[in-house]
Tab-separated table of C-alpha atoms in Angstrom:
chain	number	residue	atom	x	y	z
A	1	MET	CA	54.291	131.033	56.248
A	2	LEU	CA	56.681	128.096	56.029
A	3	GLU	CA	58.553	129.431	59.047
A	4	LYS	CA	55.281	129.598	60.966
A	5	ILE	CA	54.554	125.980	60.152
A	6	LYS	CA	58.099	124.936	61.022
A	7	ASN	CA	58.072	126.527	64.450
A	8	ASN	CA	55.260	124.126	65.451
A	9	PHE	CA	57.623	121.201	65.123
A	10	ASN	CA	60.550	120.400	67.374
A	11	THR	CA	61.728	116.936	68.348
A	12	GLN	CA	59.275	116.793	71.243
A	13	THR	CA	56.398	117.575	68.877
A	14	TRP	CA	57.333	114.684	66.609
A	15	VAL	CA	57.497	112.355	69.588
A	16	LEU	CA	54.235	113.641	71.064
A	17	ILE	CA	52.213	113.158	67.851
A	18	PRO	CA	52.253	109.324	67.811
A	19	ILE	CA	51.447	109.246	71.524
A	20	ALA	CA	48.612	111.749	71.026
A	21	ILE	CA	47.174	109.564	68.268
A	22	GLY	CA	47.355	106.621	70.651
A	23	ILE	CA	45.579	108.667	73.338
A	24	ASN	CA	42.831	109.655	70.868
A	25	ILE	CA	42.118	106.068	70.002
A	26	ALA	CA	42.518	104.562	73.489
A	27	VAL	CA	40.272	107.185	75.122
A	28	GLY	CA	37.730	106.711	72.329
A	29	GLN	CA	37.605	103.052	73.291
A	30	ILE	CA	37.405	103.733	77.042
A	31	VAL	CA	34.358	105.903	76.341
A	32	LEU	CA	32.818	103.002	74.418
A	33	VAL	CA	33.423	100.707	77.410
A	34	LEU	CA	31.714	103.220	79.716
A	35	LYS	CA	28.822	103.665	77.217
A	36	LEU	CA	28.855	107.470	77.473
A	37	PRO	CA	26.988	109.519	74.834
A	38	VAL	CA	30.140	111.394	73.665
A	39	PHE	CA	33.107	110.429	71.460
A	40	LEU	CA	36.033	112.213	73.180
A	41	ASP	CA	38.262	110.976	70.378
A	42	SER	CA	40.265	114.156	69.890
A	43	ILE	CA	41.805	114.819	73.304
A	44	GLY	CA	45.293	114.065	71.983
A	45	THR	CA	44.728	116.239	68.899
A	46	ILE	CA	43.699	119.225	70.994
A	47	MET	CA	46.653	118.750	73.353
A	48	VAL	CA	49.113	118.774	70.452
A	49	ALA	CA	47.349	121.791	68.920
A	50	VAL	CA	47.583	123.763	72.144
A	51	LEU	CA	51.133	122.803	73.124
A	52	CYS	CA	52.712	122.866	69.672
A	53	GLY	CA	50.532	124.954	67.336
A	54	PRO	CA	47.729	124.685	64.754
A	55	TRP	CA	49.698	122.903	62.020
A	56	ALA	CA	50.933	120.197	64.362
A	57	GLY	CA	47.356	119.821	65.597
A	58	ALA	CA	46.001	119.497	62.066
A	59	LEU	CA	48.595	116.852	61.204
A	60	THR	CA	47.774	114.889	64.362
A	61	GLY	CA	44.051	114.967	63.620
A	62	ALA	CA	44.404	113.888	60.003
A	63	LEU	CA	46.871	111.075	60.739
A	64	SER	CA	44.812	109.924	63.678
A	65	ASN	CA	41.727	109.387	61.528
A	66	ILE	CA	43.667	107.844	58.664
A	67	ILE	CA	45.452	105.347	60.906
A	68	TRP	CA	42.274	104.604	62.854
A	69	GLY	CA	40.457	104.079	59.555
A	70	ILE	CA	43.061	101.751	58.142
A	71	ALA	CA	43.715	99.707	61.251
A	72	ILE	CA	40.506	99.614	63.287
A	73	ASP	CA	37.331	101.085	61.814
A	74	PRO	CA	37.233	101.931	58.094
A	75	GLY	CA	34.248	104.199	58.730
A	76	ALA	CA	36.586	106.771	60.297
A	77	LEU	CA	38.670	107.246	57.160
A	78	PRO	CA	36.625	109.804	55.137
A	79	TRP	CA	36.445	112.145	58.149
A	80	TRP	CA	40.129	113.065	58.271
A	81	PRO	CA	39.525	116.666	57.066
A	82	VAL	CA	37.208	117.188	60.049
A	83	ALA	CA	39.833	115.927	62.480
A	84	ALA	CA	42.463	118.112	60.821
A	85	MET	CA	40.264	121.214	61.115
A	86	ILE	CA	39.598	120.422	64.789
A	87	GLY	CA	43.347	120.413	65.427
A	88	TYR	CA	43.929	123.544	63.395
A	89	MET	CA	41.131	125.528	65.017
A	90	ALA	CA	42.100	124.484	68.545
A	91	GLY	CA	45.665	125.609	67.817
A	92	ARG	CA	44.480	128.961	66.470
A	93	MET	CA	42.256	129.573	69.503
A	94	ALA	CA	45.178	128.784	71.813
A	95	GLN	CA	47.316	131.246	69.852
A	96	TRP	CA	44.730	133.934	70.460
A	97	GLY	CA	44.971	133.210	74.185
A	98	PHE	CA	41.805	131.155	74.532
A	99	PHE	CA	43.327	128.297	76.477
A	100	LYS	CA	44.247	130.087	79.685
A	101	SER	CA	41.242	129.784	81.968
A	102	TRP	CA	38.293	127.475	82.208
A	103	TRP	CA	35.650	129.697	80.589
A	104	LYS	CA	37.994	130.495	77.694
A	105	VAL	CA	38.447	126.772	77.158
A	106	VAL	CA	34.657	126.439	76.933
A	107	VAL	CA	34.690	129.081	74.181
A	108	THR	CA	37.480	127.195	72.402
A	109	GLY	CA	35.512	123.958	72.609
A	110	PHE	CA	32.455	125.674	71.200
A	111	VAL	CA	34.335	127.233	68.261
A	112	VAL	CA	36.002	123.893	67.529
A	113	ALA	CA	32.588	122.219	67.566
A	114	LEU	CA	31.138	124.727	65.085
A	115	THR	CA	34.125	124.197	62.787
A	116	ALA	CA	33.713	120.430	63.010
A	117	ALA	CA	29.996	120.716	62.231
A	118	ILE	CA	30.642	122.894	59.181
A	119	VAL	CA	33.412	120.702	57.761
A	120	SER	CA	31.647	117.407	58.380
A	121	THR	CA	28.353	118.395	56.725
A	122	PRO	CA	29.481	118.265	53.060
A	123	ILE	CA	31.262	114.957	53.685
A	124	ALA	CA	28.150	113.454	55.233
A	125	VAL	CA	25.893	114.746	52.455
A	126	TYR	CA	28.074	113.984	49.423
A	127	LEU	CA	29.600	110.686	50.474
A	128	PHE	CA	26.767	109.165	52.454
A	129	GLY	CA	23.639	111.040	51.442
A	130	GLY	CA	23.344	112.366	55.008
A	131	ILE	CA	23.022	109.036	56.790
A	132	THR	CA	26.383	107.849	58.095
A	133	ALA	CA	27.223	104.789	60.144
A	134	SER	CA	27.413	106.877	63.326
A	135	GLY	CA	24.832	106.637	66.082
A	136	SER	CA	23.906	110.318	65.789
A	137	SER	CA	22.434	109.558	62.343
A	138	PHE	CA	19.292	108.419	64.152
A	139	ILE	CA	18.679	112.106	64.844
A	140	THR	CA	19.307	112.994	61.185
A	141	ALA	CA	16.938	110.254	60.088
A	142	TYR	CA	14.300	111.512	62.500
A	143	LEU	CA	14.658	115.075	61.177
A	144	LEU	CA	14.463	113.819	57.596
A	145	GLN	CA	11.247	111.957	58.413
A	146	THR	CA	9.759	115.184	59.772
A	147	GLY	CA	10.244	116.678	56.313
A	148	GLN	CA	13.404	118.776	56.713
A	149	GLY	CA	15.809	119.139	53.792
A	150	ILE	CA	18.949	117.042	53.856
A	151	TRP	CA	21.355	119.961	54.507
A	152	GLN	CA	19.279	121.320	57.394
A	153	ALA	CA	18.894	117.853	58.894
A	154	VAL	CA	22.631	117.101	58.784
A	155	VAL	CA	23.645	120.566	60.016
A	156	SER	CA	21.196	120.553	62.908
A	157	THR	CA	22.322	117.077	63.962
A	158	SER	CA	25.941	118.258	64.084
A	159	PHE	CA	24.998	121.402	65.974
A	160	LEU	CA	23.149	119.294	68.531
A	161	THR	CA	25.840	116.699	69.103
A	162	GLU	CA	29.171	118.434	68.462
A	163	PRO	CA	29.324	121.247	71.088
A	164	VAL	CA	28.864	118.973	74.099
A	165	ASP	CA	31.462	116.542	72.810
A	166	LYS	CA	34.046	119.137	71.830
A	167	ILE	CA	33.659	121.320	74.946
A	168	THR	CA	34.102	118.221	77.110
A	169	THR	CA	37.142	117.214	75.067
A	170	ALA	CA	38.732	120.661	75.380
A	171	MET	CA	38.039	120.660	79.129
A	172	ILE	CA	39.693	117.286	79.636
A	173	ALA	CA	42.697	118.404	77.584
A	174	PHE	CA	42.877	121.548	79.738
A	175	ALA	CA	42.706	119.521	82.965
A	176	ILE	CA	45.484	117.226	81.708
A	177	ILE	CA	47.756	120.106	80.725
A	178	LEU	CA	47.208	121.723	84.121
A	179	GLY	CA	48.255	118.476	85.751
A	180	LEU	CA	51.533	118.238	83.816
A	181	PRO	CA	54.719	119.475	85.488
A	182	LYS	CA	55.946	122.889	84.237
A	183	ARG	CA	59.263	121.385	83.188
A	184	THR	CA	57.564	118.965	80.762
A	185	ILE	CA	55.426	121.689	79.198
A	186	GLY	CA	58.504	123.883	78.750
A	187	GLY	CA	59.933	121.458	76.201
A	188	TYR	CA	57.110	122.007	73.682
A	189	PRO	CA	57.132	124.864	71.139
A	190	LYS	CA	54.364	126.990	72.741
A	191	PRO	CA	54.436	126.662	76.543
A	192	GLU	CA	53.295	130.293	76.995
A	193	GLN	CA	49.875	129.448	75.511
A	194	VAL	CA	48.815	127.419	78.532
A	195	GLU	CA	49.935	129.711	81.349
A	196	THR	CA	46.796	129.901	83.435
A	197	GLU	CA	45.388	133.222	84.545
A	198	GLY	CA	42.949	133.933	87.378
A	199	GLY	CA	42.834	131.533	90.344
A	200	THR	CA	45.357	128.876	91.242
A	201	SER	CA	45.777	126.116	88.738
A	202	LYS	CA	44.460	123.545	91.214
A	203	ASN	CA	41.127	125.372	91.550
A	204	GLN	CA	40.964	125.660	87.783
A	205	MET	CA	41.420	121.928	87.471
A	206	TYR	CA	38.533	121.212	89.841
A	207	ILE	CA	36.304	123.662	87.967
A	208	ALA	CA	37.275	122.044	84.656
A	209	ILE	CA	36.457	118.564	85.935
A	210	GLY	CA	33.142	119.828	87.326
A	211	VAL	CA	32.191	121.374	83.984
A	212	VAL	CA	33.027	118.094	82.214
A	213	VAL	CA	30.670	116.120	84.447
A	214	LEU	CA	27.896	118.701	83.999
A	215	LEU	CA	28.299	118.665	80.216
A	216	VAL	CA	28.133	114.896	79.987
A	217	LEU	CA	24.928	114.974	82.044
A	218	PHE	CA	23.511	117.668	79.792
A	219	ALA	CA	24.337	115.571	76.711
A	220	ALA	CA	22.472	112.588	78.098
A	221	PHE	CA	19.483	114.742	78.987
A	222	MET	CA	19.351	116.297	75.528
A	223	LEU	CA	19.678	112.984	73.711
A	224	ARG	CA	16.838	111.486	75.736
A	225	ASN	CA	14.650	114.483	74.925
A	226	ILE	CA	15.345	114.377	71.196
A	227	LEU	CA	14.904	110.651	70.806
A	228	GLY	CA	11.879	110.550	73.101
A	229	GLY	CA	10.182	113.420	71.259
B	1	MET	CA	41.959	94.149	69.122
B	2	HIS	CA	44.860	92.721	67.185
B	3	GLU	CA	48.227	92.360	68.846
B	4	ARG	CA	50.087	94.299	66.226
B	5	LEU	CA	48.901	96.783	63.676
B	6	SER	CA	50.802	95.495	60.694
B	7	PHE	CA	48.777	93.233	58.415
B	8	HIS	CA	51.788	92.493	56.271
B	9	ILE	CA	52.298	88.886	55.165
B	10	LYS	CA	55.685	87.992	53.746
B	11	ARG	CA	55.308	86.127	50.433
B	12	ASP	CA	57.048	86.142	47.101
B	13	SER	CA	54.691	87.352	44.369
B	14	ILE	CA	54.355	89.881	41.580
B	15	ILE	CA	52.331	92.191	43.798
B	16	HIS	CA	54.759	91.949	46.709
B	17	ASN	CA	57.663	92.857	44.452
B	18	LEU	CA	56.034	95.978	43.015
B	19	ASN	CA	57.375	99.294	44.187
B	20	PRO	CA	55.373	100.460	47.258
B	21	LEU	CA	54.477	103.757	45.590
B	22	THR	CA	52.961	101.925	42.601
B	23	LYS	CA	50.786	99.916	44.971
B	24	LEU	CA	49.750	103.045	46.826
B	25	VAL	CA	48.768	104.791	43.583
B	26	LEU	CA	46.861	101.690	42.472
B	27	THR	CA	44.950	101.621	45.762
B	28	LEU	CA	44.016	105.298	45.525
B	29	THR	CA	42.952	104.815	41.892
B	30	LEU	CA	40.587	101.990	42.821
B	31	ILE	CA	39.063	104.031	45.647
B	32	LEU	CA	38.672	107.272	43.718
B	33	ILE	CA	37.156	105.539	40.689
B	34	ALA	CA	34.714	103.650	42.923
B	35	PHE	CA	33.597	106.936	44.446
B	36	SER	CA	33.623	109.132	41.352
B	37	PHE	CA	32.870	107.126	38.194
B	38	PRO	CA	29.272	107.955	37.219
B	39	TRP	CA	27.997	104.446	36.542
B	40	TYR	CA	25.972	102.507	39.087
B	41	TRP	CA	27.791	99.167	38.841
B	42	THR	CA	31.361	100.578	38.979
B	43	PRO	CA	32.249	99.546	42.561
B	44	HIS	CA	30.729	96.086	42.088
B	45	LEU	CA	32.683	95.554	38.883
B	46	LEU	CA	35.934	96.802	40.463
B	47	VAL	CA	35.703	94.167	43.182
B	48	LEU	CA	35.204	91.412	40.611
B	49	VAL	CA	37.698	92.418	37.942
B	50	ALA	CA	40.385	94.186	39.962
B	51	ILE	CA	40.523	93.518	43.667
B	52	ILE	CA	39.874	89.769	43.773
B	53	PRO	CA	42.220	88.960	40.826
B	54	LEU	CA	44.928	91.175	42.360
B	55	SER	CA	44.685	89.332	45.663
B	56	LEU	CA	44.971	86.002	43.811
B	57	LEU	CA	47.960	87.360	41.923
B	58	GLY	CA	49.537	88.391	45.213
B	59	ARG	CA	48.920	84.861	46.583
B	60	VAL	CA	47.212	86.264	49.670
B	61	PHE	CA	43.558	85.639	48.784
B	62	ARG	CA	42.715	83.675	51.935
B	63	GLU	CA	44.368	86.033	54.466
B	64	PHE	CA	43.142	89.035	52.517
B	65	SER	CA	39.503	87.934	52.545
B	66	VAL	CA	39.561	87.077	56.263
B	67	THR	CA	41.049	90.460	57.234
B	68	ALA	CA	38.931	92.432	54.795
B	69	LEU	CA	35.664	90.796	55.800
B	70	ARG	CA	36.382	91.237	59.505
B	71	LEU	CA	36.954	94.954	58.917
B	72	ILE	CA	34.198	95.508	56.374
B	73	LEU	CA	31.192	93.570	57.537
B	74	PRO	CA	30.429	95.680	60.631
B	75	ALA	CA	30.997	99.007	58.857
B	76	ALA	CA	29.420	98.294	55.480
B	77	GLY	CA	26.610	96.246	56.977
B	78	PHE	CA	25.592	98.916	59.448
B	79	LEU	CA	25.844	101.629	56.801
B	80	PHE	CA	23.686	99.534	54.470
B	81	LEU	CA	20.968	99.051	57.102
B	82	MET	CA	20.969	102.698	58.194
B	83	GLN	CA	20.720	103.923	54.638
B	84	ALA	CA	18.190	101.378	53.466
B	85	PHE	CA	15.872	102.331	56.314
B	86	PHE	CA	16.421	106.044	56.631
B	87	GLN	CA	17.133	107.384	53.143
B	88	PRO	CA	13.848	109.158	52.349
B	89	ILE	CA	14.042	108.791	48.566
B	90	GLY	CA	11.834	106.893	46.183
B	91	THR	CA	8.158	106.021	46.336
B	92	ASP	CA	8.150	102.345	45.396
B	93	VAL	CA	7.813	100.817	48.886
B	94	ILE	CA	8.767	97.154	48.921
B	95	PHE	CA	8.990	96.527	52.641
B	96	LYS	CA	7.425	98.187	55.666
B	97	PHE	CA	8.515	97.943	59.284
B	98	TYR	CA	6.492	100.150	61.653
B	99	PHE	CA	7.126	103.703	60.417
B	100	LEU	CA	10.237	102.740	58.399
B	101	ASP	CA	9.822	101.994	54.726
B	102	ILE	CA	12.369	100.447	52.438
B	103	THR	CA	11.899	101.652	48.905
B	104	GLN	CA	13.606	100.215	45.889
B	105	GLU	CA	15.592	103.432	45.415
B	106	SER	CA	16.836	103.552	48.983
B	107	LEU	CA	17.849	99.909	48.761
B	108	MET	CA	19.837	100.513	45.571
B	109	PHE	CA	21.401	103.642	47.057
B	110	ALA	CA	22.408	101.801	50.223
B	111	PHE	CA	23.818	98.901	48.229
B	112	LYS	CA	25.979	101.247	46.150
B	113	ASN	CA	27.330	103.034	49.214
B	114	ALA	CA	28.064	99.800	51.027
B	115	MET	CA	29.935	98.584	47.942
B	116	ARG	CA	31.950	101.792	47.800
B	117	VAL	CA	33.016	101.274	51.393
B	118	PHE	CA	33.788	97.687	50.458
B	119	VAL	CA	36.096	98.796	47.642
B	120	MET	CA	37.776	101.354	49.891
B	121	VAL	CA	38.482	98.931	52.712
B	122	SER	CA	39.357	95.901	50.642
B	123	SER	CA	41.819	97.722	48.393
B	124	PHE	CA	43.508	99.248	51.438
B	125	THR	CA	43.645	95.846	53.091
B	126	LEU	CA	45.216	94.379	49.969
B	127	PHE	CA	47.773	97.173	50.004
B	128	LEU	CA	48.623	96.637	53.671
B	129	VAL	CA	48.806	92.853	53.339
B	130	THR	CA	51.297	93.032	50.485
B	131	THR	CA	53.406	95.999	51.644
B	132	HIS	CA	55.607	96.241	54.692
B	133	PRO	CA	55.035	99.632	56.372
B	134	SER	CA	58.728	100.402	56.818
B	135	GLU	CA	59.396	99.532	53.162
B	136	LEU	CA	56.717	102.016	52.084
B	137	MET	CA	58.100	104.680	54.385
B	138	SER	CA	61.728	104.262	53.348
B	139	ASP	CA	60.681	104.444	49.688
B	140	LEU	CA	58.686	107.629	50.286
B	141	THR	CA	61.536	109.138	52.321
B	142	ARG	CA	63.925	108.409	49.440
B	143	ARG	CA	61.534	110.350	47.178
B	144	GLY	CA	61.688	113.378	49.434
B	145	LEU	CA	59.127	112.866	52.195
B	146	PRO	CA	60.654	114.359	55.376
B	147	GLY	CA	62.021	111.660	57.655
B	148	GLN	CA	59.928	113.000	60.515
B	149	PHE	CA	56.720	111.866	58.786
B	150	SER	CA	58.045	108.354	58.447
B	151	TYR	CA	58.946	108.432	62.122
B	152	VAL	CA	55.401	109.496	63.060
B	153	ILE	CA	53.707	106.774	60.987
B	154	ILE	CA	56.008	103.922	61.975
B	155	SER	CA	56.099	104.814	65.638
B	156	THR	CA	52.315	105.284	65.769
B	157	LEU	CA	51.906	101.752	64.435
B	158	GLN	CA	54.261	100.577	67.192
B	159	ILE	CA	52.865	102.656	70.051
B	160	LEU	CA	49.164	102.151	69.341
B	161	PRO	CA	48.966	98.498	70.453
B	162	GLN	CA	51.014	99.386	73.549
B	163	ILE	CA	48.718	102.237	74.545
B	164	ILE	CA	45.602	100.149	73.963
B	165	ALA	CA	47.074	97.328	76.056
B	166	LYS	CA	47.891	99.883	78.751
B	167	SER	CA	44.308	101.159	78.751
B	168	GLN	CA	43.002	97.598	79.155
B	169	THR	CA	45.351	97.125	82.128
B	170	ILE	CA	44.168	100.378	83.701
B	171	ILE	CA	40.499	99.442	83.264
B	172	ALA	CA	41.139	96.041	84.871
B	173	ALA	CA	43.206	97.540	87.705
B	174	GLN	CA	40.666	100.231	88.555
B	175	ARG	CA	37.808	97.719	88.405
B	176	SER	CA	39.597	95.427	90.832
B	177	ARG	CA	39.815	98.375	93.216
B	178	GLY	CA	36.061	98.717	92.966
B	179	LEU	CA	35.707	101.393	90.294
B	180	ASP	CA	32.179	101.337	88.924
B	181	THR	CA	32.166	101.064	85.129
B	182	GLU	CA	28.761	99.616	84.510
B	183	SER	CA	26.012	100.924	86.815
B	184	SER	CA	24.191	104.276	86.691
B	185	PHE	CA	25.073	106.979	84.185
B	186	LEU	CA	26.476	109.359	86.809
B	187	LYS	CA	28.804	106.689	88.197
B	188	ARG	CA	30.032	105.811	84.712
B	189	ALA	CA	30.697	109.453	83.835
B	190	GLY	CA	32.572	109.830	87.118
B	191	SER	CA	34.734	106.824	86.252
B	192	LEU	CA	36.066	108.643	83.218
B	193	ILE	CA	38.708	110.629	85.127
B	194	PRO	CA	40.308	107.705	87.032
B	195	LEU	CA	40.580	105.829	83.729
B	196	ILE	CA	41.843	108.600	81.460
B	197	GLY	CA	44.177	110.194	84.020
B	198	PRO	CA	46.681	107.356	84.535
B	199	LEU	CA	46.609	106.477	80.839
B	200	VAL	CA	47.375	109.976	79.592
B	201	PHE	CA	49.891	110.984	82.242
B	202	GLY	CA	51.653	107.640	81.999
B	203	SER	CA	51.993	107.973	78.224
B	204	LEU	CA	53.054	111.614	78.298
B	205	MET	CA	55.872	110.915	80.733
B	206	GLU	CA	57.594	108.893	78.010
B	207	VAL	CA	57.727	111.818	75.578
B	208	GLU	CA	60.797	113.580	76.932
B	209	GLU	CA	62.794	110.375	77.250
B	210	ARG	CA	62.014	109.344	73.683
B	211	ALA	CA	62.821	112.811	72.377
B	212	ILE	CA	66.292	112.682	73.930
B	213	ALA	CA	66.828	109.154	72.628
B	214	ILE	CA	66.050	109.933	68.980
B	215	GLU	CA	67.869	113.270	69.168
B	216	ALA	CA	70.970	111.341	70.172
B	217	ARG	CA	70.572	109.333	66.944
B	218	GLY	CA	70.662	112.372	64.677
B	219	PHE	CA	66.879	112.797	64.203
B	220	THR	CA	67.042	116.483	63.236
B	221	SER	CA	70.352	116.218	61.392
B	222	LYS	CA	70.270	117.953	58.008
B	223	GLN	CA	72.707	115.492	56.386
B	224	THR	CA	71.284	113.102	53.774
B	225	LYS	CA	70.855	109.689	55.312
B	226	THR	CA	71.812	106.500	53.543
B	227	SER	CA	69.595	103.455	53.412
B	228	LEU	CA	70.635	99.867	54.058
B	229	HIS	CA	68.591	98.237	51.315
B	230	GLU	CA	67.534	99.610	47.955
B	231	ILE	CA	63.920	99.339	46.769
B	232	PRO	CA	63.724	98.685	42.991
B	233	ASP	CA	61.627	101.000	40.808
B	234	PRO	CA	61.667	99.821	37.154
B	235	SER	CA	60.630	102.257	34.434
B	236	PHE	CA	57.428	100.405	33.402
B	237	GLU	CA	56.085	101.023	36.893
B	238	GLN	CA	56.566	104.749	36.454
B	239	THR	CA	54.547	104.592	33.226
B	240	LEU	CA	51.899	102.517	34.998
B	241	ARG	CA	51.611	105.134	37.742
B	242	TRP	CA	51.036	107.950	35.269
B	243	ALA	CA	48.440	105.856	33.443
B	244	LEU	CA	46.593	105.309	36.725
B	245	VAL	CA	46.688	109.020	37.529
B	246	ALA	CA	45.218	109.714	34.066
B	247	LEU	CA	42.408	107.239	34.818
B	248	ILE	CA	41.589	109.069	38.052
B	249	ILE	CA	41.439	112.414	36.245
B	250	ILE	CA	39.173	110.997	33.493
B	251	SER	CA	36.836	109.477	36.050
B	252	ILE	CA	36.519	112.658	38.098
B	253	ALA	CA	36.101	114.757	34.948
B	254	LEU	CA	33.296	112.469	33.714
B	255	ASN	CA	31.623	112.770	37.097
B	256	LEU	CA	31.744	116.580	37.025
B	257	TRP	CA	30.712	116.738	33.384
B	258	LEU	CA	27.672	114.482	33.770
B	259	SER	CA	26.369	115.908	37.029
């Protein structure tokens, strides 16, 4: 067990983690500037998880939320277990070979989203009574007004919002890793997890970018439907 | 965005001279009691009898309140509004706004939650204002925290402002080349790649160089490292820490027992 955790961490992992946290936060802010209906605040976490392993991913996620919470937005602080689970699950999926082609990355994103939804629900219910300071709480509030129980309302909100966000995030992480030179990837603990299969890596990158754009469009469409209805 | 991520203010006071671990335990105690003690007015009382006096004792009241309020008001205020409007509890409607009702219960509930967030943020702010991050990390490393963790925390605090500055530069540069960041939704979504790409690749290129640099300074060496300056830890502070831990346990136990 301890050996398995240790093999996630070499010097390059330790150096990558702070930079990944920076990427998480900076990309989160770029998305705010562009006013897109996703968060995309775990790209760095997923990259660490895939290149270095689940434990490194979990550490990156947790630290990222804690530092974000302390330095920028205190509202992010209680959610560190969610971020940690996102990192852990992405790492596990990569270990099982689900980060090697674009449709497998979609599956990874989906599994990560379900995990995030499950972990975040008790935090939202116990700490905030279901209504958090996040924009997606408008959906929860709407569902509560229609007479749903608090657990159903919170769970269905997460299931509506998380998959699009997490699949997009995983896709962007995949596109970035494909764009990195082989020599750079070789220095991380688990370079074999991202060897692409099927199609040249350039084609895969275009497909990944295409899927990202489609997903963002789908998110906007769904949000408009829910809030309009 | 602030230029640097350290809130630390150098002063000479009782709070500044406490051992960093004592301050950390104190902060966690305040937060956990605010969230777990089963009495409605706990968080409000904690602010009045603990956090404000401590900041006066640390001679940082002015800086502390400015930083804390700037961090808290958006978060706690928004949470308060969301909860006051949307929490569907209670029947005693005191205010109606279209289909949204504010009941007395939802108002009280929202107020309590906003105060909890207030305690959480303000006690952390107090901790950060009175403690230098590298002092905290060297103390924790001395107690057995692996040096790699300290490296991650300290270098994140250093790198974060740099990466955010870099992202601002990239946004400005791409805009000046005519990248559309504000028109239709499709155009904005398309702008994501030209903004994220340079940022991420640029930052990742540094990784290898940094890894070689810290490796050359004995980063993974198994030898015990010596520290240049000692951080005092008198015995009464150790007692104080255990007392605070006991308080946390009592508070959580009461919460479980009464619920």
